[in-house]
XYZ file of C-alpha atoms in Angstrom:
595
model
C 0.000 0.000 0.000
C 1.319 3.421 -0.876
C 1.926 5.985 1.790
C -0.892 8.295 2.876
C -3.403 5.882 1.353
C -5.039 4.627 4.527
C -8.828 5.025 4.507
C -10.326 7.136 7.280
C -12.960 5.220 9.156
C -13.803 6.937 12.365
C -17.114 5.209 13.037
C -17.135 3.684 16.529
C -17.026 0.039 15.669
C -18.893 -2.959 16.904
C -15.915 -4.903 15.692
C -13.934 -7.812 17.016
C -10.907 -6.578 18.872
C -7.708 -8.353 18.030
C -5.331 -10.042 20.423
C -1.634 -9.568 20.756
C 1.382 -10.632 22.741
C 1.729 -10.587 26.510
C 1.258 -7.216 28.262
C 4.327 -5.038 28.473
C 5.233 -2.767 31.351
C 4.143 0.832 31.077
C 7.630 2.207 30.640
C 7.972 5.581 28.959
C 10.145 5.545 25.882
C 12.840 8.191 25.800
C 14.865 9.640 23.003
C 12.304 8.694 20.352
C 12.274 11.043 17.400
C 8.831 11.847 16.017
C 7.823 13.230 12.646
C 6.702 16.820 12.186
C 3.559 16.567 10.058
C 1.415 19.554 10.977
C 1.347 23.006 12.423
C 0.440 23.743 15.987
C -2.486 26.115 15.559
C -5.903 24.696 16.400
C -8.673 25.693 14.001
C -12.284 24.681 13.811
C -12.059 23.883 10.125
C -9.551 21.049 10.655
C -12.073 18.857 12.449
C -10.684 19.320 15.957
C -12.669 20.269 19.014
C -11.894 23.670 20.553
C -9.823 24.017 23.684
C -11.318 24.930 27.020
C -10.926 28.513 28.041
C -7.895 27.896 30.292
C -5.402 27.157 27.508
C -3.211 30.009 26.436
C 0.144 30.096 24.748
C 1.774 27.505 22.526
C 0.209 24.225 21.402
C 1.738 20.873 20.435
C -0.119 18.850 17.811
C -0.066 15.029 18.095
C -1.611 12.705 15.517
C -2.634 9.243 16.695
C -3.829 6.231 14.655
C -5.814 3.737 16.726
C -7.474 0.412 16.030
C -11.226 0.956 15.428
C -12.267 -0.905 18.582
C -10.157 1.203 20.938
C -10.293 4.486 19.006
C -13.477 5.797 20.756
C -11.845 5.471 24.184
C -8.608 7.080 22.972
C -10.623 9.876 21.387
C -12.511 10.462 24.666
C -9.250 10.887 26.605
C -7.914 13.203 23.888
C -11.098 15.290 24.160
C -10.682 15.524 27.948
C -7.072 16.592 27.474
C -8.213 19.457 25.257
C -11.094 20.459 27.518
C -8.862 20.435 30.600
C -5.960 22.102 28.786
C -3.537 19.282 29.592
C 0.057 20.331 28.970
C 3.460 18.906 28.212
C 6.349 21.216 29.133
C 3.941 24.125 29.329
C 2.467 23.544 25.855
C -1.192 22.555 25.471
C -1.868 19.166 23.902
C -3.798 19.140 20.628
C -4.443 15.452 19.939
C -6.259 14.169 16.888
C -7.233 10.474 16.895
C -8.007 8.662 13.639
C -9.535 5.193 13.475
C -7.366 2.925 11.314
C -7.447 -0.832 10.661
C -4.228 -2.257 12.098
C -3.356 -4.383 9.067
C -3.599 -1.353 6.775
C -1.268 0.726 8.936
C 1.127 -2.227 9.167
C 1.121 -2.528 5.359
C 1.972 1.164 5.038
C 4.628 1.154 7.767
C 6.142 -2.044 6.358
C 7.363 -0.059 3.350
C 10.488 2.090 3.319
C 10.937 4.933 2.860
C 7.658 6.122 4.348
C 6.570 9.539 5.575
C 4.400 8.697 8.595
C 1.312 10.818 9.031
C 1.049 9.725 12.679
C 3.411 10.037 15.607
C 1.612 7.420 17.724
C 0.050 4.151 16.598
C -2.218 2.020 18.812
C -2.948 -1.255 16.990
C -4.919 -4.034 18.632
C -1.929 -6.366 18.829
C 1.841 -6.303 19.123
C 2.021 -8.766 16.266
C 1.511 -5.875 13.814
C 4.414 -3.960 15.351
C 6.562 -7.096 15.207
C 5.600 -7.620 11.564
C 6.735 -4.125 10.609
C 9.997 -4.793 12.441
C 10.513 -8.092 10.631
C 9.985 -6.317 7.306
C 12.501 -3.640 8.370
C 9.942 -0.981 7.715
C 9.312 2.289 9.537
C 11.144 2.222 12.912
C 8.726 1.766 15.801
C 9.135 1.721 19.582
C 6.570 0.286 21.986
C 6.252 2.484 25.068
C 3.617 0.513 26.959
C 0.421 -1.508 26.938
C -2.877 0.341 27.293
C -5.383 -2.488 27.628
C -5.964 -6.177 26.974
C -8.822 -8.405 25.845
C -8.841 -12.219 25.704
C -10.106 -14.095 22.662
C -13.043 -16.429 23.171
C -15.869 -18.029 21.232
C -19.082 -16.020 21.244
C -22.334 -17.816 20.487
C -25.989 -16.819 20.313
C -28.023 -18.340 23.204
C -29.400 -21.335 21.296
C -25.976 -22.280 19.974
C -24.348 -21.704 23.362
C -26.889 -24.013 25.009
C -26.197 -26.717 22.416
C -22.513 -26.467 23.330
C -23.276 -26.903 27.041
C -22.577 -23.302 28.057
C -21.683 -22.261 30.702
C -21.009 -25.553 32.509
C -19.006 -27.342 29.799
C -15.386 -26.351 29.206
C -13.442 -27.025 26.014
C -9.845 -27.073 24.882
C -9.108 -25.217 21.655
C -9.178 -28.411 19.593
C -12.380 -29.622 21.250
C -14.059 -26.262 20.734
C -13.182 -25.985 17.038
C -14.140 -29.622 16.483
C -17.506 -29.037 18.165
C -18.207 -26.030 15.940
C -16.934 -27.327 12.594
C -18.498 -30.780 12.304
C -21.924 -32.282 11.674
C -24.865 -30.067 12.585
C -22.689 -27.722 14.634
C -23.495 -24.002 14.714
C -21.998 -22.044 11.847
C -18.636 -20.712 13.075
C -17.236 -17.492 11.660
C -13.845 -15.858 11.944
C -12.124 -12.788 10.556
C -9.470 -13.351 7.876
C -6.177 -14.060 9.714
C -4.270 -12.039 7.109
C -6.238 -8.946 8.173
C -7.213 -9.702 11.753
C -5.108 -10.324 14.832
C -8.094 -12.107 16.374
C -8.243 -14.505 13.433
C -4.485 -15.102 13.268
C -4.016 -15.586 16.997
C -7.015 -17.916 17.176
C -5.402 -20.004 14.439
C -2.140 -19.934 16.405
C -3.864 -21.326 19.514
C -5.524 -24.046 17.435
C -2.130 -24.939 15.961
C -0.475 -25.016 19.403
C -3.237 -27.245 20.763
C -2.899 -29.648 17.829
C 0.878 -29.788 18.330
C 0.368 -30.609 22.010
C -2.171 -33.355 21.353
C -0.419 -34.830 18.277
C 3.347 -35.297 18.825
C 3.970 -35.963 15.114
C 4.526 -32.468 13.720
C 3.443 -33.320 10.189
C 0.174 -34.822 11.422
C -0.418 -31.846 13.714
C 0.129 -29.418 10.836
C -2.276 -31.447 8.712
C -4.949 -31.143 11.447
C -4.401 -27.396 11.638
C -4.588 -27.047 7.854
C -7.831 -29.046 7.808
C -9.325 -26.764 10.468
C -8.130 -23.703 8.555
C -9.907 -24.944 5.449
C -13.149 -25.296 7.402
C -12.763 -21.859 8.988
C -12.029 -20.328 5.597
C -15.454 -21.378 4.347
C -17.054 -18.770 6.623
C -14.221 -16.265 6.994
C -14.988 -12.543 6.695
C -12.607 -9.916 5.358
C -12.435 -8.019 8.656
C -13.484 -8.113 12.298
C -16.309 -5.707 11.556
C -17.627 -7.822 8.710
C -17.376 -10.940 10.870
C -19.573 -9.280 13.505
C -22.071 -8.387 10.780
C -22.610 -12.100 10.038
C -24.372 -12.669 13.387
C -28.192 -12.842 13.417
C -29.704 -9.364 13.366
C -32.534 -10.383 15.667
C -33.983 -13.402 17.458
C -36.418 -14.406 14.722
C -36.458 -17.959 13.401
C -35.734 -16.665 9.914
C -32.526 -14.985 11.074
C -31.470 -17.981 13.174
C -31.925 -20.349 10.216
C -30.408 -18.025 7.626
C -27.504 -20.008 6.077
C -25.546 -16.779 5.635
C -25.631 -16.076 9.350
C -23.108 -17.409 11.849
C -24.310 -18.571 15.227
C -20.803 -18.448 16.691
C -17.679 -16.352 16.189
C -14.086 -16.345 17.324
C -13.828 -12.839 18.757
C -12.443 -10.800 21.622
C -14.180 -10.292 24.925
C -14.335 -6.567 24.149
C -16.050 -7.216 20.795
C -18.686 -9.308 22.570
C -19.083 -6.534 25.169
C -19.631 -3.983 22.372
C -22.146 -6.257 20.649
C -24.100 -6.919 23.829
C -24.306 -3.227 24.731
C -25.288 -2.042 21.262
C -28.901 -0.921 20.968
C -29.501 -2.869 17.728
C -26.969 -5.620 18.228
C -29.272 -8.605 17.826
C -29.307 -11.500 20.323
C -26.751 -11.198 23.109
C -23.723 -13.455 22.897
C -22.566 -15.974 25.489
C -18.815 -16.533 25.744
C -16.934 -19.823 25.912
C -13.316 -19.348 27.042
C -11.044 -22.196 25.862
C -8.931 -24.069 28.391
C -5.203 -24.430 27.970
C -4.368 -20.758 27.656
C -6.172 -18.170 25.617
C -4.881 -15.677 23.099
C -5.020 -12.021 24.037
C -4.982 -8.597 22.394
C -2.575 -6.154 24.045
C -3.002 -2.692 22.397
C 0.599 -1.438 22.421
C 1.200 2.321 22.606
C 3.655 2.593 19.738
C 5.852 5.572 18.924
C 6.650 6.152 15.264
C 10.311 6.999 14.824
C 11.729 9.253 12.149
C 15.107 10.810 11.415
C 13.827 14.278 12.243
C 13.825 14.958 15.974
C 10.957 16.910 17.518
C 11.379 17.010 21.315
C 8.010 18.735 21.837
C 6.110 15.961 20.078
C 8.127 13.295 21.855
C 7.210 14.786 25.217
C 3.601 15.236 24.109
C 3.428 11.556 23.142
C 4.785 10.500 26.537
C 2.376 12.858 28.294
C -0.583 11.380 26.409
C 0.533 7.882 27.401
C 0.512 9.045 31.028
C -3.029 10.382 30.635
C -4.196 7.084 29.146
C -2.519 5.123 31.959
C -3.929 7.200 34.805
C -7.190 6.146 36.534
C -9.389 8.445 34.421
C -7.912 7.102 31.179
C -8.229 3.506 32.331
C -11.866 4.089 33.330
C -12.566 5.269 29.780
C -11.184 1.951 28.528
C -13.137 -0.113 31.080
C -16.367 1.585 30.001
C -15.878 0.165 26.496
C -15.155 -3.371 27.713
C -11.357 -3.528 27.850
C -9.353 -5.173 30.610
C -6.399 -3.421 32.216
C -2.827 -3.999 30.944
C -2.270 -6.907 33.346
C -5.240 -8.789 31.914
C -7.070 -9.043 35.238
C -10.716 -9.927 34.638
C -13.247 -7.221 35.449
C -16.448 -8.999 36.658
C -18.727 -6.314 35.194
C -16.992 -6.407 31.823
C -16.985 -10.208 31.721
C -20.658 -10.504 32.632
C -21.744 -7.903 30.079
C -19.620 -9.607 27.416
C -21.371 -12.930 28.103
C -18.921 -14.726 30.384
C -20.143 -16.841 33.301
C -18.531 -19.208 35.788
C -17.309 -21.917 35.514
C -15.940 -20.675 32.184
C -12.175 -20.086 32.753
C -12.265 -16.361 32.036
C -9.668 -15.610 34.723
C -7.082 -18.049 33.305
C -3.656 -16.707 32.416
C -2.944 -16.218 28.699
C -0.810 -18.647 26.748
C 2.692 -17.769 25.653
C 2.324 -15.715 22.452
C 3.442 -17.327 19.185
C 6.816 -16.434 17.747
C 7.223 -14.401 14.565
C 8.373 -17.551 12.762
C 5.279 -19.477 13.900
C 2.994 -16.671 12.743
C 4.748 -16.531 9.378
C 4.231 -20.273 8.887
C 0.560 -19.959 9.846
C 0.088 -17.110 7.389
C 1.585 -19.285 4.677
C -0.763 -22.116 5.621
C -3.733 -19.761 5.553
C -2.743 -18.280 2.188
C -2.508 -21.716 0.625
C -5.739 -22.762 2.335
C -7.577 -19.738 0.986
C -6.118 -19.835 -2.512
C -5.248 -23.502 -2.992
C -1.911 -24.292 -4.582
C -0.582 -24.681 -8.103
C 2.855 -26.257 -7.842
C 5.202 -27.549 -10.507
C 7.729 -29.934 -8.958
C 11.043 -30.474 -10.746
C 13.260 -33.343 -9.535
C 16.937 -33.958 -10.277
C 17.367 -37.377 -11.953
C 21.121 -37.200 -12.482
C 23.319 -40.194 -11.636
C 24.375 -38.680 -8.299
C 20.795 -39.078 -6.992
C 21.576 -42.808 -6.850
C 24.173 -42.281 -4.110
C 23.333 -44.100 -0.856
C 22.429 -41.957 2.155
C 24.321 -42.782 5.374
C 22.126 -44.184 8.121
C 19.311 -45.336 5.801
C 20.276 -48.967 5.139
C 21.732 -48.316 1.714
C 18.728 -46.450 0.316
C 19.615 -43.795 -2.244
C 18.853 -40.099 -2.319
C 16.229 -40.785 -4.986
C 14.593 -43.561 -2.935
C 14.180 -41.270 0.048
C 13.175 -38.298 -2.091
C 10.380 -40.266 -3.772
C 9.007 -41.496 -0.462
C 9.135 -38.015 1.035
C 7.458 -36.425 -2.002
C 4.648 -38.966 -1.838
C 4.245 -38.099 1.817
C 4.019 -34.405 0.925
C 1.372 -35.197 -1.687
C -1.041 -36.323 1.044
C -1.035 -32.769 2.459
C -2.758 -31.319 -0.613
C -6.468 -31.319 -1.393
C -8.280 -32.375 -4.539
C -8.491 -28.686 -5.557
C -4.719 -28.193 -5.497
C -2.843 -28.486 -8.791
C 0.454 -30.386 -8.809
C 2.740 -31.455 -11.655
C 6.086 -33.236 -12.030
C 9.175 -32.799 -14.205
C 12.496 -34.619 -14.017
C 15.850 -33.445 -15.344
C 19.325 -34.655 -16.301
C 21.579 -33.770 -19.235
C 20.296 -34.898 -22.676
C 17.318 -36.549 -21.012
C 14.969 -35.949 -23.941
C 17.079 -35.551 -27.060
C 18.960 -32.262 -26.622
C 16.688 -31.206 -23.761
C 17.699 -31.673 -20.156
C 14.139 -32.038 -18.888
C 10.967 -34.066 -19.358
C 7.447 -33.433 -18.065
C 6.209 -36.643 -16.446
C 2.841 -35.336 -15.256
C 1.148 -32.019 -16.135
C 0.247 -29.496 -13.439
C -3.439 -30.250 -13.022
C -6.088 -30.513 -10.316
C -5.463 -33.520 -8.083
C -9.166 -34.351 -8.029
C -9.476 -34.284 -11.809
C -10.027 -37.588 -13.582
C -8.294 -39.111 -16.576
C -10.063 -40.990 -19.383
C -9.663 -44.278 -17.513
C -11.443 -42.859 -14.472
C -8.364 -42.572 -12.274
C -7.598 -39.294 -10.565
C -4.684 -37.005 -11.344
C -3.496 -37.695 -7.789
C -3.179 -41.390 -8.709
C -1.343 -40.589 -11.931
C 0.996 -38.209 -10.131
C 1.748 -40.782 -7.440
C 2.678 -43.241 -10.206
C 4.910 -40.602 -11.799
C 6.692 -39.990 -8.502
C 7.150 -43.737 -8.144
C 8.741 -43.977 -11.608
C 11.548 -41.537 -10.787
C 14.974 -43.133 -11.152
C 18.549 -41.794 -11.557
C 19.877 -41.718 -15.138
C 23.134 -43.741 -15.141
C 24.994 -41.323 -17.440
C 23.000 -38.204 -16.602
C 24.574 -35.051 -15.230
C 22.837 -32.034 -13.678
C 21.185 -29.894 -16.371
C 19.987 -27.370 -13.821
C 19.982 -24.005 -15.606
C 18.157 -24.909 -18.845
C 15.604 -26.862 -16.831
C 15.004 -24.007 -14.416
C 14.383 -21.545 -17.230
C 12.043 -23.877 -19.131
C 10.074 -24.824 -16.022
C 9.755 -21.209 -14.891
C 8.611 -20.061 -18.337
C 5.954 -22.793 -18.279
C 4.844 -21.884 -14.745
C 4.538 -18.211 -15.703
C 2.638 -18.900 -18.928
C 0.159 -21.175 -17.122
C -0.258 -18.929 -14.070
C -3.586 -19.533 -12.310
C -5.213 -16.488 -10.745
C -6.652 -17.027 -7.272
C -4.181 -19.782 -6.441
C -0.765 -19.873 -4.783
C 1.579 -20.495 -7.720
C 5.109 -21.771 -7.141
C 7.906 -23.782 -8.748
C 9.775 -26.297 -6.563
C 13.151 -27.625 -7.717
C 15.043 -30.445 -5.979
C 18.696 -30.896 -6.887
C 21.814 -32.462 -5.380
C 24.482 -31.019 -7.654
C 25.969 -28.228 -9.722
C 24.926 -27.339 -13.260
C 26.909 -29.621 -15.608
C 25.488 -28.606 -18.992
C 28.329 -26.660 -20.627
C 26.240 -26.097 -23.770
C 23.241 -24.574 -22.036
C 22.457 -21.153 -20.643
C 24.895 -19.667 -18.127
C 24.106 -18.464 -14.628
C 24.248 -14.730 -15.415
C 21.960 -15.100 -18.419
C 19.543 -17.264 -16.421
C 19.296 -14.724 -13.604
C 18.718 -11.952 -16.154
C 15.942 -13.975 -17.823
C 14.253 -14.677 -14.470
C 14.380 -10.985 -13.575
C 12.456 -10.184 -16.769
C 9.975 -13.027 -16.288
C 9.116 -12.273 -12.654
C 5.990 -10.216 -12.022
C 5.140 -9.141 -8.434
C 1.470 -8.866 -9.422
C 1.455 -12.502 -10.602
C 4.081 -14.028 -8.284
C 5.593 -17.442 -8.889
C 8.266 -17.911 -6.207
C 10.946 -20.447 -7.029
C 11.693 -22.734 -4.071
C 14.995 -24.625 -4.325
C 15.733 -27.664 -2.142
C 19.464 -28.382 -2.067
C 19.949 -32.077 -1.273
C 23.298 -33.147 0.139
C 26.631 -31.335 0.441
C 27.394 -31.098 -3.303
C 24.350 -28.964 -4.163
C 25.360 -25.506 -5.409
C 23.528 -23.314 -2.889
C 25.419 -20.217 -3.981
C 24.008 -20.475 -7.506
C 20.568 -21.420 -6.176
C 20.427 -18.320 -3.988
C 21.049 -16.167 -7.052
C 18.477 -18.066 -9.125
C 15.601 -17.804 -6.633
C 16.195 -14.162 -5.667
C 14.463 -12.490 -8.666
C 11.336 -14.607 -8.103
C 10.903 -13.847 -4.399
C 11.655 -17.478 -3.602
C 14.066 -19.205 -1.233
C 16.749 -21.879 -0.994
C 16.754 -24.625 1.656
C 19.501 -27.169 2.305
C 18.223 -30.681 3.013
C 20.844 -32.903 4.626
C 18.465 -35.867 4.960
C 16.292 -36.537 1.849
C 13.730 -38.343 4.022
C 12.818 -34.904 5.434
C 12.125 -33.310 2.041
C 8.377 -33.242 2.645
C 8.738 -31.290 5.891
C 11.225 -28.801 4.437
C 9.159 -28.370 1.273
C 5.875 -27.744 3.090
C 7.486 -25.248 5.450
C 9.124 -23.475 2.505
C 5.793 -23.315 0.669
C 4.056 -21.904 3.746
C 6.803 -19.312 4.212
C 6.485 -18.300 0.560
C 2.707 -18.164 0.919
C 3.009 -15.738 3.825
C 4.840 -13.282 1.554
C 2.350 -13.400 -1.324
C 0.392 -10.120 -1.681
C -3.181 -10.449 -0.391
């Protein structure tokens, strides 16, 4: 997203709040340089409220972007600061608060260079701040946590009763299983690529599956299956997810197939729904056992090379106002918990929580940035399905035995691992297979064994493409005199993948090789990289994922080859682990695809 392109949506939202990492201490940041973006004179025509009569002298302007759920409370404290002529170093505070979706601000701040239009950002979760940091975007500094809100499952009364609320408690896996199978209530969620609530809910589901299923591949498969079910009723945003609830208690609304009877949402979002005059049936909340996810609303200072001490002090002063009893009361009135996460009985009851639901339980350890990236890749592939062309080295060196595997060759283990990976894809995914070695097909170094088609599609004999592809994998064998024709093959396979690009799917090219290019008569490395640079299109991305098998694989050349495509190189010391490395690489690539 280009800079200064964030939409202004200042409507107080009945939206799902979004959870973040653990609360951070309210420590004032010092030495943070803030951008000068406006003058200091208050005028009625700029949309700001007038000061109270006690303010005289100079004014410091502070622009704040806040998540839509917390923006009304932040705006109320800013209004009080103006009315009471609150000051920082003798200068009156002129604070303008704009409601901004956290993912949109994160997209803008993730780009460099950027000219921030805000000096303070209050997203619903620290994960957005961490994402900007991981992308090395606009420098940010978290100065404290303003509020928290745990994530739970909200259900209309009939659905809650069918789930045994409030007496029955569920783990995350039990709760999602109970709401995604059979005649279960329709379960909605906000898109994890746009919602911290959605992403952190998926993270808790993944953590629960990993705990209950020691085999990591099987656990990931369970999580992917749940993600596919959730995707069927996913909304683009927290606000749109809330809009899928029944509008009233009528039978027509309750039976409407487009309505959800349950949502993964924050406690604060349920509080807002239940206190809204036209909010439809009140929600009851089920709090999962085993540690919940939580939004943490970090007070984030936007750094810039230009130093403005007055704005820096104004930002710290506003944080103090928000942290003082009056500021915290403004947050409690809208259904937020304090920064420690301590449950407020009035807030919980209004939101729909009741004992013995574990609403006082401590939050789980937040997911790491790497875990979130993998989950985003999983979600991207789940939403879009995959179109993958797999290219496997069939040179003689693939027949070399692998130590510790009873004499089995690299190719033996690679085939078994690829077949294992195949089970992770659905009938809607499209997978194809090439093999390569020098002069494999006349003067060509490559041969297409199975076209890239839908796994559920059927051939003339009635068999599925999945069956045909499994047979093609099984037929792979090293060519006794074959060398590694890597460069010509890469170019041909990438040209084919680009020309057959499928919109709405995650497109990628996966190449497995154990050697160095040996075709002296083919294209050179420099020419190949130049060709790939011209072929790559960020608007129609086809990342090239290279798996370097064994110590002889030329990772230096592979790094250069994948770079223009936005892909990655991964060394695989044990070919039996190809499926795990490949799936993780695909998920990582999926997390970087524009959404």
